[in-house]
mmCIF file of C-alpha atoms in Angstrom:
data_model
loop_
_atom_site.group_PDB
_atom_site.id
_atom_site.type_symbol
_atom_site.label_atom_id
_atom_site.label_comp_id
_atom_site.label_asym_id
_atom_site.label_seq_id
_atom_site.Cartn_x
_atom_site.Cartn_y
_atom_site.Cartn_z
ATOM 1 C CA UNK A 19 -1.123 -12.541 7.570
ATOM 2 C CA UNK A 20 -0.397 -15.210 5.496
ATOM 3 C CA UNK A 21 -0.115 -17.756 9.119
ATOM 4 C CA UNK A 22 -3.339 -16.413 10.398
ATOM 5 C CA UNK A 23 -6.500 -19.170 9.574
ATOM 6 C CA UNK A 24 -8.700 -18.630 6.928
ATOM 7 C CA UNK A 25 -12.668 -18.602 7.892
ATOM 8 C CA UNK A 26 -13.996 -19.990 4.640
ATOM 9 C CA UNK A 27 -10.263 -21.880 3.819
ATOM 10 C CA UNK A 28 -7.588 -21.126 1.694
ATOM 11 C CA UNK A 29 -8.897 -19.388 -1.614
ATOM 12 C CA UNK A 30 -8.104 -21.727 -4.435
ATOM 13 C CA UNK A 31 -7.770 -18.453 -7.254
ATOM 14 C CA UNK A 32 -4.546 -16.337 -7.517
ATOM 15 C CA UNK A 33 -4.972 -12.882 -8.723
ATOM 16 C CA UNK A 34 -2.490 -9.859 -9.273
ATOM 17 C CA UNK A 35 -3.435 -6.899 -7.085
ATOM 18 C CA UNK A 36 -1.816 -2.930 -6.924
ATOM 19 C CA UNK A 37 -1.071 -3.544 -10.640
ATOM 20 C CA UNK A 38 -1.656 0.075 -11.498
ATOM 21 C CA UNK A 39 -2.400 2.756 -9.063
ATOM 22 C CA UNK A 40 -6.370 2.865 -10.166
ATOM 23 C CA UNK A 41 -6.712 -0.780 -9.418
ATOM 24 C CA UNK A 42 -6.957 0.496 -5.632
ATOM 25 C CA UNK A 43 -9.679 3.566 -5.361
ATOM 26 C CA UNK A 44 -10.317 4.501 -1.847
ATOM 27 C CA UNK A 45 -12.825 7.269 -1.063
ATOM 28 C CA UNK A 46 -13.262 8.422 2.625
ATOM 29 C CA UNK A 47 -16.565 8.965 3.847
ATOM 30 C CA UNK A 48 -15.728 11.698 6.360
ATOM 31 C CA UNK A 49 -19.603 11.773 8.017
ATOM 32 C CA UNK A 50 -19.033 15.428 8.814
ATOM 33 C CA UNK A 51 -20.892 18.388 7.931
ATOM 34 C CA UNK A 52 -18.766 21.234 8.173
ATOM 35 C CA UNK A 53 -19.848 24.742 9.812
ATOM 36 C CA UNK A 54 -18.789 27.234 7.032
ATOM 37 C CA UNK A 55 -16.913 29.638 9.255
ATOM 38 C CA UNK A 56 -13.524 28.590 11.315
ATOM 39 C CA UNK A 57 -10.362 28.910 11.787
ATOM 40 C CA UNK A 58 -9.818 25.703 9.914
ATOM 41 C CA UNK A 59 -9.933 24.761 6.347
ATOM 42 C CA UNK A 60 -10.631 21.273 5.591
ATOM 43 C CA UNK A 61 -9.520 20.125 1.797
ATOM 44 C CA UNK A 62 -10.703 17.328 -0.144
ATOM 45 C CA UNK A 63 -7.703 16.014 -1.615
ATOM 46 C CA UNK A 64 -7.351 13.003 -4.764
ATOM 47 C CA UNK A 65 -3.596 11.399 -4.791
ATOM 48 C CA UNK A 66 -2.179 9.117 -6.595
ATOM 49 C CA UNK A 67 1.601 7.559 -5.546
ATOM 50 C CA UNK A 68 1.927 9.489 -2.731
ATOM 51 C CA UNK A 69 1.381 9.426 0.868
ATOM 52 C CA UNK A 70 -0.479 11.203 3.595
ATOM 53 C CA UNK A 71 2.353 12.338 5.147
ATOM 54 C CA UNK A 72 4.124 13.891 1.418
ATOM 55 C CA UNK A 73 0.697 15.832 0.601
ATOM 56 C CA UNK A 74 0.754 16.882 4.896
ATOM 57 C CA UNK A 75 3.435 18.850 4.094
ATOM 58 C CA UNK A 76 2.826 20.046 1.102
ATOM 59 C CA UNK A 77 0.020 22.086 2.614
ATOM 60 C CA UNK A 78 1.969 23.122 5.517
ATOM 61 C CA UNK A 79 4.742 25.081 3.412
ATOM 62 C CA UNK A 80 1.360 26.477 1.501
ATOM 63 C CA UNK A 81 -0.148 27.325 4.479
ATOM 64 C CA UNK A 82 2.974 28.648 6.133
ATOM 65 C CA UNK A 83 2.371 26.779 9.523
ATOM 66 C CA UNK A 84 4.277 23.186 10.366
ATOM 67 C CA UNK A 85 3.631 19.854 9.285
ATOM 68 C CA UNK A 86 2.453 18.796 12.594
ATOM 69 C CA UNK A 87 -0.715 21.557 12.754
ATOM 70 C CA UNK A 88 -1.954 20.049 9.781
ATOM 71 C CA UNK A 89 -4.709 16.837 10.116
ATOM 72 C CA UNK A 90 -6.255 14.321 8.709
ATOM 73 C CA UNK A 91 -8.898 11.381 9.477
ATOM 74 C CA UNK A 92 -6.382 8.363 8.358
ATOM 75 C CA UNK A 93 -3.368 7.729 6.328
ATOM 76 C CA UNK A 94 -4.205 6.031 2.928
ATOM 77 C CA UNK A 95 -1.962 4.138 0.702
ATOM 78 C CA UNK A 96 0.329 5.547 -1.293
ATOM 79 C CA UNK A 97 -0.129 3.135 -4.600
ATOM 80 C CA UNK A 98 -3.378 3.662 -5.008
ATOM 81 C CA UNK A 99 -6.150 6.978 -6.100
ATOM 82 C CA UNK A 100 -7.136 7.958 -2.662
ATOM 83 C CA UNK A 101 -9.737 10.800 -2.075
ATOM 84 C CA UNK A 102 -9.063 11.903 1.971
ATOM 85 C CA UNK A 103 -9.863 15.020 3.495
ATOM 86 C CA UNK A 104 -7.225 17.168 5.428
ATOM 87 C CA UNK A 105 -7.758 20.298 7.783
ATOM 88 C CA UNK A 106 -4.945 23.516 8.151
ATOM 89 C CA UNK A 107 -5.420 25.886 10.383
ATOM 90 C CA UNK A 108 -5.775 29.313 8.671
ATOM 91 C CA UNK A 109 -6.781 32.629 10.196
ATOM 92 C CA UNK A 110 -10.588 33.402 9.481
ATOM 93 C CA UNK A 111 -9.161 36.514 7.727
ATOM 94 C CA UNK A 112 -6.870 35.610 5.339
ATOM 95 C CA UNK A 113 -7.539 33.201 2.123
ATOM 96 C CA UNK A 114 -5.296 30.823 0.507
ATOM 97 C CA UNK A 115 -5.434 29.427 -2.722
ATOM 98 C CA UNK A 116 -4.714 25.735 -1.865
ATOM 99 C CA UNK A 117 -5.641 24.331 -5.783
ATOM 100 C CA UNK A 118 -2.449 26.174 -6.507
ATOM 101 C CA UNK A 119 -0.987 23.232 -5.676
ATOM 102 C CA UNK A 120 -2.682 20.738 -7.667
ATOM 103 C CA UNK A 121 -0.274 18.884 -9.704
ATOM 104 C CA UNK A 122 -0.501 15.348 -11.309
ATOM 105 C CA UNK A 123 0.551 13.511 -7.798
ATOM 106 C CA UNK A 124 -2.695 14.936 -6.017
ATOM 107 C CA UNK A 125 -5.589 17.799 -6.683
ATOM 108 C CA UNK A 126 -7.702 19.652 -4.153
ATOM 109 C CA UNK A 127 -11.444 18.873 -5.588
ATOM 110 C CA UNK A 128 -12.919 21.114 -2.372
ATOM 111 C CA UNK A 129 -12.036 23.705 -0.010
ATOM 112 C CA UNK A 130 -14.478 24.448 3.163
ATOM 113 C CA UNK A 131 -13.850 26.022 6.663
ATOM 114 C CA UNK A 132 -14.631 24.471 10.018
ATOM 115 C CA UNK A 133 -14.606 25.358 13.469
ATOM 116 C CA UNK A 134 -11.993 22.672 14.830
ATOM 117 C CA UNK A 135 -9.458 20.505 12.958
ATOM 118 C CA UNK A 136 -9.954 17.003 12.038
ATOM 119 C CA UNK A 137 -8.497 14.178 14.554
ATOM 120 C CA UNK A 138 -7.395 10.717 13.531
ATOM 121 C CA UNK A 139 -10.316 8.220 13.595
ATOM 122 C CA UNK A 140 -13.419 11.462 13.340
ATOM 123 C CA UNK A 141 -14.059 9.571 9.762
ATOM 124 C CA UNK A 142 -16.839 6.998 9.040
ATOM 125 C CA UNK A 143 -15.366 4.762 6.762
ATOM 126 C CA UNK A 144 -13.878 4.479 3.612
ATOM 127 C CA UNK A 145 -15.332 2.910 -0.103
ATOM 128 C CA UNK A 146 -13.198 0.716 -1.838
ATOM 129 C CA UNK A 147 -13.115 0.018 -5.555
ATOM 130 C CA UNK A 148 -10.205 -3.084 -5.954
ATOM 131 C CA UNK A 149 -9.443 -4.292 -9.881
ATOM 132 C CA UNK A 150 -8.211 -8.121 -9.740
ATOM 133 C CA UNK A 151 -5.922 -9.084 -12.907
ATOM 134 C CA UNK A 152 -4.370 -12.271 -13.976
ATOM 135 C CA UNK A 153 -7.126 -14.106 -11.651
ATOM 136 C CA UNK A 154 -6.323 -18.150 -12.109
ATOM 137 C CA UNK A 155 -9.855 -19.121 -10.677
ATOM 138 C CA UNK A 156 -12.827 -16.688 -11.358
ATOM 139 C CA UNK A 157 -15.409 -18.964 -10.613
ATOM 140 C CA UNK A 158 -13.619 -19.839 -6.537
ATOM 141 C CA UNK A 159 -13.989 -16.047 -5.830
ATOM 142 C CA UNK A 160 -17.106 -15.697 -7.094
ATOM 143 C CA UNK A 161 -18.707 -18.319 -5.441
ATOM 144 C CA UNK A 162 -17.074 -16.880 -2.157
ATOM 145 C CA UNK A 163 -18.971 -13.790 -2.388
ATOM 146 C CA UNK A 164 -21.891 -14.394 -0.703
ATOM 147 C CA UNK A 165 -19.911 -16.107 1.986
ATOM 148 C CA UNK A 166 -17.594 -13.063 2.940
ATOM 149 C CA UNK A 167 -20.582 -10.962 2.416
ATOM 150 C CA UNK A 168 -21.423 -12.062 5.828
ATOM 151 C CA UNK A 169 -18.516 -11.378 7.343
ATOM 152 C CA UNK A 170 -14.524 -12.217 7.661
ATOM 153 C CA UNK A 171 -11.994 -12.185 10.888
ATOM 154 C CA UNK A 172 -11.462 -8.527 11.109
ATOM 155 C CA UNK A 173 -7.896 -9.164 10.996
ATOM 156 C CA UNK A 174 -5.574 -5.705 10.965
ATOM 157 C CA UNK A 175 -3.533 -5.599 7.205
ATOM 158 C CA UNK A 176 -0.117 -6.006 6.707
ATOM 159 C CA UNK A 177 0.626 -2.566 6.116
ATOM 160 C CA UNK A 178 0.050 -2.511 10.224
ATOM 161 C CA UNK A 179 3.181 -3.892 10.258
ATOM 162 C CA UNK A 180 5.565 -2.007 8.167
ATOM 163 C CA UNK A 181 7.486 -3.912 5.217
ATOM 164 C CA UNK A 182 8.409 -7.344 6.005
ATOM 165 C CA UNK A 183 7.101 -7.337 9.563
ATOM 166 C CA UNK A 184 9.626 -4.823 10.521
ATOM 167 C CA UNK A 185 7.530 -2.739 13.096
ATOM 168 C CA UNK A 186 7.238 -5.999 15.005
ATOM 169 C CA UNK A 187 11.118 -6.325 15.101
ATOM 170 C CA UNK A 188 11.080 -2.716 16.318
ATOM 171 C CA UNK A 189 8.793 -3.837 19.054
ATOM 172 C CA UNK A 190 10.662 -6.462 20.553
ATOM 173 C CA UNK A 191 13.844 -4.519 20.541
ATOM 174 C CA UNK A 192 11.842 -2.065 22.099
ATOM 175 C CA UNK A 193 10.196 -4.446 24.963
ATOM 176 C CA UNK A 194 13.789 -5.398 25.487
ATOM 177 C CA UNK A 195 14.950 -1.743 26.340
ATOM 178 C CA UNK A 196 15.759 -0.123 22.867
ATOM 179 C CA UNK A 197 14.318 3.278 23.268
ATOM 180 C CA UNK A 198 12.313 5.030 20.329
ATOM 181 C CA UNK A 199 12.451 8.738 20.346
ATOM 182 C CA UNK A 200 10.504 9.510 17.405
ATOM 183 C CA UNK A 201 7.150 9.728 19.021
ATOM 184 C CA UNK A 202 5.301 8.676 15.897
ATOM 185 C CA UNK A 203 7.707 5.794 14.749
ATOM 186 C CA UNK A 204 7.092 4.627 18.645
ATOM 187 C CA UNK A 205 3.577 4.931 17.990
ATOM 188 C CA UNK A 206 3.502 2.847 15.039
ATOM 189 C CA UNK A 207 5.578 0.501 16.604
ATOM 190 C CA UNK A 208 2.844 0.396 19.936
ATOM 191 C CA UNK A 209 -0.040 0.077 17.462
ATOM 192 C CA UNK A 210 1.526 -2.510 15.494
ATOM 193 C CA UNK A 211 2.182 -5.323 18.788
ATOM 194 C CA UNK A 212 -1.103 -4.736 19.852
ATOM 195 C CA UNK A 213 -2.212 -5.380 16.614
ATOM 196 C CA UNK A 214 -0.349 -8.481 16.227
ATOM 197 C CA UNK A 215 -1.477 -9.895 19.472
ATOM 198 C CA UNK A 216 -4.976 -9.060 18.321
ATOM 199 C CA UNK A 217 -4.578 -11.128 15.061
ATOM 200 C CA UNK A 218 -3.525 -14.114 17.005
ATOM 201 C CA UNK A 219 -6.048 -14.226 19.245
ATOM 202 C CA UNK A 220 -8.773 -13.706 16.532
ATOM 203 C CA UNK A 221 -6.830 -16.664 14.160
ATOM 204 C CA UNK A 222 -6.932 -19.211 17.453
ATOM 205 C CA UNK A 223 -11.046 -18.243 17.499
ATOM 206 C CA UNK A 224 -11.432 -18.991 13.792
ATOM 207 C CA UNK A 225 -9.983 -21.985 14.553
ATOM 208 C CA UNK A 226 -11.819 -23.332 17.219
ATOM 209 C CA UNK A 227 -14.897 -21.828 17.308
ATOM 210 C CA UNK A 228 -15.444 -19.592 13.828
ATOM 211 C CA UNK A 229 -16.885 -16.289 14.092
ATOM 212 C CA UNK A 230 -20.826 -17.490 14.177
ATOM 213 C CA UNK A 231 -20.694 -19.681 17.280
ATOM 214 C CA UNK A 232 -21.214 -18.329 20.207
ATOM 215 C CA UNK A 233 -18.616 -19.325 23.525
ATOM 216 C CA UNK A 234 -20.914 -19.496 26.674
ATOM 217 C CA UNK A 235 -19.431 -16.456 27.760
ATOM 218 C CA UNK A 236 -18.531 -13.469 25.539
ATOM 219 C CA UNK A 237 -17.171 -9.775 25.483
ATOM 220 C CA UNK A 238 -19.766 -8.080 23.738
ATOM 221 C CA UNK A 239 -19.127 -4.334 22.317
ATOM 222 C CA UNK A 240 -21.905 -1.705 21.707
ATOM 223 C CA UNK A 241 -22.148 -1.140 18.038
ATOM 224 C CA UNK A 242 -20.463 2.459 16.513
ATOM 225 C CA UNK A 243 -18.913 2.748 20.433
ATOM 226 C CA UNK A 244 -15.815 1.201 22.229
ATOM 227 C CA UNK A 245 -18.143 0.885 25.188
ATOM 228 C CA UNK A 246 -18.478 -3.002 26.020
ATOM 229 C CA UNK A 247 -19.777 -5.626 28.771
ATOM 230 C CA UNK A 248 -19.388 -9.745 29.687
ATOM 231 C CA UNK A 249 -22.219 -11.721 29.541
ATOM 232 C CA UNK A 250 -23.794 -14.792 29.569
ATOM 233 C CA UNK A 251 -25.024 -15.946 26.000
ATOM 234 C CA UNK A 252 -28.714 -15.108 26.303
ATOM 235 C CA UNK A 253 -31.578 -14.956 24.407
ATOM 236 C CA UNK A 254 -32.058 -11.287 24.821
ATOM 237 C CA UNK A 255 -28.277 -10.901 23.694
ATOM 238 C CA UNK A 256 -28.504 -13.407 20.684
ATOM 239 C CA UNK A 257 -31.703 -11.237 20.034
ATOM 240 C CA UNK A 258 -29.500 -7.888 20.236
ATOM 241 C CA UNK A 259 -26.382 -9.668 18.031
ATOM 242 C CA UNK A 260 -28.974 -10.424 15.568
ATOM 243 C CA UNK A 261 -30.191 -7.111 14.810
ATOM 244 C CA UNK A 262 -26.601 -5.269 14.563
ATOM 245 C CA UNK A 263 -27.398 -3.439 18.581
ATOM 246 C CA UNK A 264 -24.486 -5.482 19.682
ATOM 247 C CA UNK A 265 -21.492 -6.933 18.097
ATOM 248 C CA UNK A 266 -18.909 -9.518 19.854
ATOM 249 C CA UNK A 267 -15.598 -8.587 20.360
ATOM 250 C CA UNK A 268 -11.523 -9.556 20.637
ATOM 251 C CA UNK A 269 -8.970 -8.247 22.782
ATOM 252 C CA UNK A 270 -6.711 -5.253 22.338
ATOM 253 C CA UNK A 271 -4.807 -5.898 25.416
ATOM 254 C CA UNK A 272 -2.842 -3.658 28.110
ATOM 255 C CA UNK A 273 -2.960 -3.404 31.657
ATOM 256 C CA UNK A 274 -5.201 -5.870 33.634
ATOM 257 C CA UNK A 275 -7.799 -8.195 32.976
ATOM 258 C CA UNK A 276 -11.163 -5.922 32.552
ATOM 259 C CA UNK A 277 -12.770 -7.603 29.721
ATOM 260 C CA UNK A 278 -11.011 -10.889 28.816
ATOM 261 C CA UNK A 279 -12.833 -13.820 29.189
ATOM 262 C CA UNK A 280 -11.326 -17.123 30.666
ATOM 263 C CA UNK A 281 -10.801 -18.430 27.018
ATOM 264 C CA UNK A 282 -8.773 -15.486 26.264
ATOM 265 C CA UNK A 283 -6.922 -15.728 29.308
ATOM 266 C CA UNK A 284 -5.617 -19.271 27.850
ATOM 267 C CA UNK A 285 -5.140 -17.979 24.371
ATOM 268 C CA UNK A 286 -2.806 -15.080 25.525
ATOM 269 C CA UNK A 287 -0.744 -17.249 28.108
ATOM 270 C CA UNK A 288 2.315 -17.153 25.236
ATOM 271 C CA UNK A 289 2.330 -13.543 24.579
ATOM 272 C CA UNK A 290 2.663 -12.521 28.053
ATOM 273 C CA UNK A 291 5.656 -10.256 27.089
ATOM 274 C CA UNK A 292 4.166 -8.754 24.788
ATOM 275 C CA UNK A 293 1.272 -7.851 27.527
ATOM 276 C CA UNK A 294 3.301 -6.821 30.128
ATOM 277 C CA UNK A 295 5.435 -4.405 27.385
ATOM 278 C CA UNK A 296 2.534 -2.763 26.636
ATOM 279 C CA UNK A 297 0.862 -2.598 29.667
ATOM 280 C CA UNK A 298 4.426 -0.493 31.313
ATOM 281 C CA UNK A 299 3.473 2.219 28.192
ATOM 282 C CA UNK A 300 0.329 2.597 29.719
ATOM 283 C CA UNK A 301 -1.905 1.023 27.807
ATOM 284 C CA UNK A 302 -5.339 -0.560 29.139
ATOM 285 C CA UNK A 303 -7.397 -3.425 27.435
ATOM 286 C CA UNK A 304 -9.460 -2.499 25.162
ATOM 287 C CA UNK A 305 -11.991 -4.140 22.633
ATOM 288 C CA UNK A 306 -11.983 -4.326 19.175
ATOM 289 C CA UNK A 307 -15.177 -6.053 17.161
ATOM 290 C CA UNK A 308 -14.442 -9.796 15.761
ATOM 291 C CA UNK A 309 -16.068 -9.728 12.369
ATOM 292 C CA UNK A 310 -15.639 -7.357 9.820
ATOM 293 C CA UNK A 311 -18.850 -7.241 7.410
ATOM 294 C CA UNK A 312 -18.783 -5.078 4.412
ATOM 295 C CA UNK A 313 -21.400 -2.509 2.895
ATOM 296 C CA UNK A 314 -22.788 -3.358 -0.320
ATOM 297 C CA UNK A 315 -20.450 -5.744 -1.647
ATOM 298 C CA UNK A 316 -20.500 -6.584 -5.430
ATOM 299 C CA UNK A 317 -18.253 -8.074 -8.003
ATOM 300 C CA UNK A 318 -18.098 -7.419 -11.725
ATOM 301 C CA UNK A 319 -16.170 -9.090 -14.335
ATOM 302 C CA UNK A 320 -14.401 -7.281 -16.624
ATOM 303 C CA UNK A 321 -12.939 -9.771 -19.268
ATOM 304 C CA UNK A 322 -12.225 -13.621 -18.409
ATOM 305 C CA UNK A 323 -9.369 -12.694 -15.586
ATOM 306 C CA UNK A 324 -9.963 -9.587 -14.101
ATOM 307 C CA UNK A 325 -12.690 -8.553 -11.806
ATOM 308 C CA UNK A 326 -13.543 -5.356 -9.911
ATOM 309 C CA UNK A 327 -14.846 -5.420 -5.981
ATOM 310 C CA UNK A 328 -16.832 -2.801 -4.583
ATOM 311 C CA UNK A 329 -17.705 -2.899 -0.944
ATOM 312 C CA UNK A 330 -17.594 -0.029 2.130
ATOM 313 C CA UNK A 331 -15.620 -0.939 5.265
ATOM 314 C CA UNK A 332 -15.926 0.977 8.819
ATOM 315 C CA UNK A 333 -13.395 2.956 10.063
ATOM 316 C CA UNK A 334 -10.366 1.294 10.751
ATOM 317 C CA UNK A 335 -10.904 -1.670 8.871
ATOM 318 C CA UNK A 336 -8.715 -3.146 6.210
ATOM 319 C CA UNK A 337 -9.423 -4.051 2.369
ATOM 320 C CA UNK A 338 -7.275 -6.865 2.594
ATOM 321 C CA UNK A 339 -8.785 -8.524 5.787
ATOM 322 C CA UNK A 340 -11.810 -9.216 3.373
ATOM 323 C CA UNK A 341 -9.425 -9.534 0.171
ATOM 324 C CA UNK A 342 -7.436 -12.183 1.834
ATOM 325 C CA UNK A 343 -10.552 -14.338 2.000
ATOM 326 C CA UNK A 344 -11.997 -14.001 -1.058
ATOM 327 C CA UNK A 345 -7.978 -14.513 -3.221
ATOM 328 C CA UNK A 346 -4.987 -15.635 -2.693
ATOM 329 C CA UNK A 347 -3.444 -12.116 -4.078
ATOM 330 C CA UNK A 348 0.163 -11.023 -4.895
ATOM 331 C CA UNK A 349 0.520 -7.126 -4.136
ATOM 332 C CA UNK A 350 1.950 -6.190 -7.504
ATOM 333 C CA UNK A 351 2.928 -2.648 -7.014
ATOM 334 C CA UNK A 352 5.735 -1.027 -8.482
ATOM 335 C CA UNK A 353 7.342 0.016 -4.802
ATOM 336 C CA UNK A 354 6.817 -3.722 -3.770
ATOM 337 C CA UNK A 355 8.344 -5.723 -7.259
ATOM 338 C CA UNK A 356 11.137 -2.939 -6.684
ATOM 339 C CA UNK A 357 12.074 -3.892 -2.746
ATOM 340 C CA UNK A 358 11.497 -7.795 -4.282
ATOM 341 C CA UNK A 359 14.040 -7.122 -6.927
ATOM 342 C CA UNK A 360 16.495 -5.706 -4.672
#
């Protein structure tokens, strides 16, 4: 991410971020109200240093059923205090005492049935709560804020693309002929050159145009749907874009051209490869919106170098896609000083 262009330029201020586990607080917003009665039971679930995946299974052995039957909305980091919700499948008449489990990794704060399971992507959003430390410039971000509140390139995070870019190096062995056969590494993989293309094409638009100016011809998407149309810049759409019905849009690319403009057409002449690889897996173009603008961003400072963020992001969305414009930030984790060290 480091390549892609800025929207507001470089940030001037360094800061430390990951330092300790509670200086990243994510809490999902699931948007759900559940029926009461089910053959699922859907637990609210706080973790700290572990993964999805690790608590996943966790609740499978509890629940006596396999890793696979159990859901969840989205995987969360693992350094970090992450509230999530999952869903097991659990016959109406039998009851199991999931807070058995609690331990000082992760504890189940709520336990509700539901008639279906959760799916990847049924969430709303997520809340994030990010402490800054050893921040060189307090004043740069600060004076930002009201800048990103408007929006940043809603670039996918790093974490898209495994440690060190290496689901990227997985995907062009993999457009060469490597085969994958675990489906959910080749998954990853999929997700993560689509995303990559994506990022390019939304750093060569920050470049040339920015996110407010409109190109005579756009790729507009229906806001909260993946629905989306060309068409002229009008006044009826600027009208529409102005009052959140509408929202413009960047490639996620596959088979054909159905809903890339002639500018894009230029911008994705050198990742042609990529294209075709995806579009033999079956993918089709799809749309992804341009701008990422968060919910009720504010900033508090805590002494004279560290400051906390608070701001809500869509579903899908990443911290550090907003982060990245606001700091120039050094993930200071213990997992990622430890791979540095090694």
């Amino acid at each position: 991410m480091s390549e892609l262009n800025y929207l507001y330029g470089k940030p001037l201020s360094k800061a430390d971020f990951k330092t300790f586990a509670e200086d990243f607080m994510v809490d999902e917003d699931l948007g759900i109200e559940f029926t009461g009665s089910g053959e699922h039971v859907c637990l609210q679930v706080v973790k700290k240093g572990e993964n999805t995946q690790f608590i996943a299974k966790r609740i499978a052995e509890k629940a006596g059923v396999s890793p696979r039957d159990v859901s969840y909305a989205g995987l969360k980091d693992r350094h970090g205090v992450c509230t999530q919700w999952f869903s097991v499948p659990v016959p109406i008449k039998k009851h199991i005492e999931f807070s058995e489990l609690n331990n000082e990794q992760f504890f189940i704060i709520a336990q509700q049935r539901h008639n279906r399971k959760l799916r990847t992507g049924c969430h709303k959003g997520n809340r994030f709560t990010i402490t800054l430390r050893n921040v060189t410039e307090p004043l740069d971000i600060l004076c930002r804020i009201n800048a990103v509140r408007a929006g940043v390139p809603n670039y996918f995070g790093e974490q898209r693309f495994g440690h060190g870019g290496h689901n990227l190096e997985m995907a062009k062995r993999m457009f060469a002929g490597e085969r994958i056969r675990d489906k959910k590494l080749r998954g990853l993989v999929i997700s993560a050159a689509r995303s990559y293309v994506f990022n390019e094409i939304v750093s060569m638009r920050v470049a040339e145009h920015g996110l407010a100016k409109t190109i005579h011809r756009e790729v507009f998407m229906l806001s909260g749907s993946n629905a989306f149309f060309e068409d002229n810049i009008s006044d009826d759409n600027i009208a529409r874009l102005a009052s959140g019905d509408i929202v413009m849009s960047a490639p996620m690319v596959g088979k054909g051209e159905k809903g890339l403009t002639e500018t894009e057409k230029q911008w994705l002449l050198p990742y042609q490869s990529w294209i075709e690889g995806l579009a033999e897996l079956g993918l089709k173009n799809e749309r992804r919106m341009l701008r990422l603008i968060p919910e009720s961003l504010t900033v508090e400072t805590l002494d004279e170098t560290t400051l906390k963020l608070s701001f809500g992001l869509p579903k899908g969305c990443f911290a550090t896609a907003l982060l990245r414009e606001l700091v120039d930030y050094k993930d200071a984790s213990p997992r990622e000083q430890k791979q540095k060290d090694a």
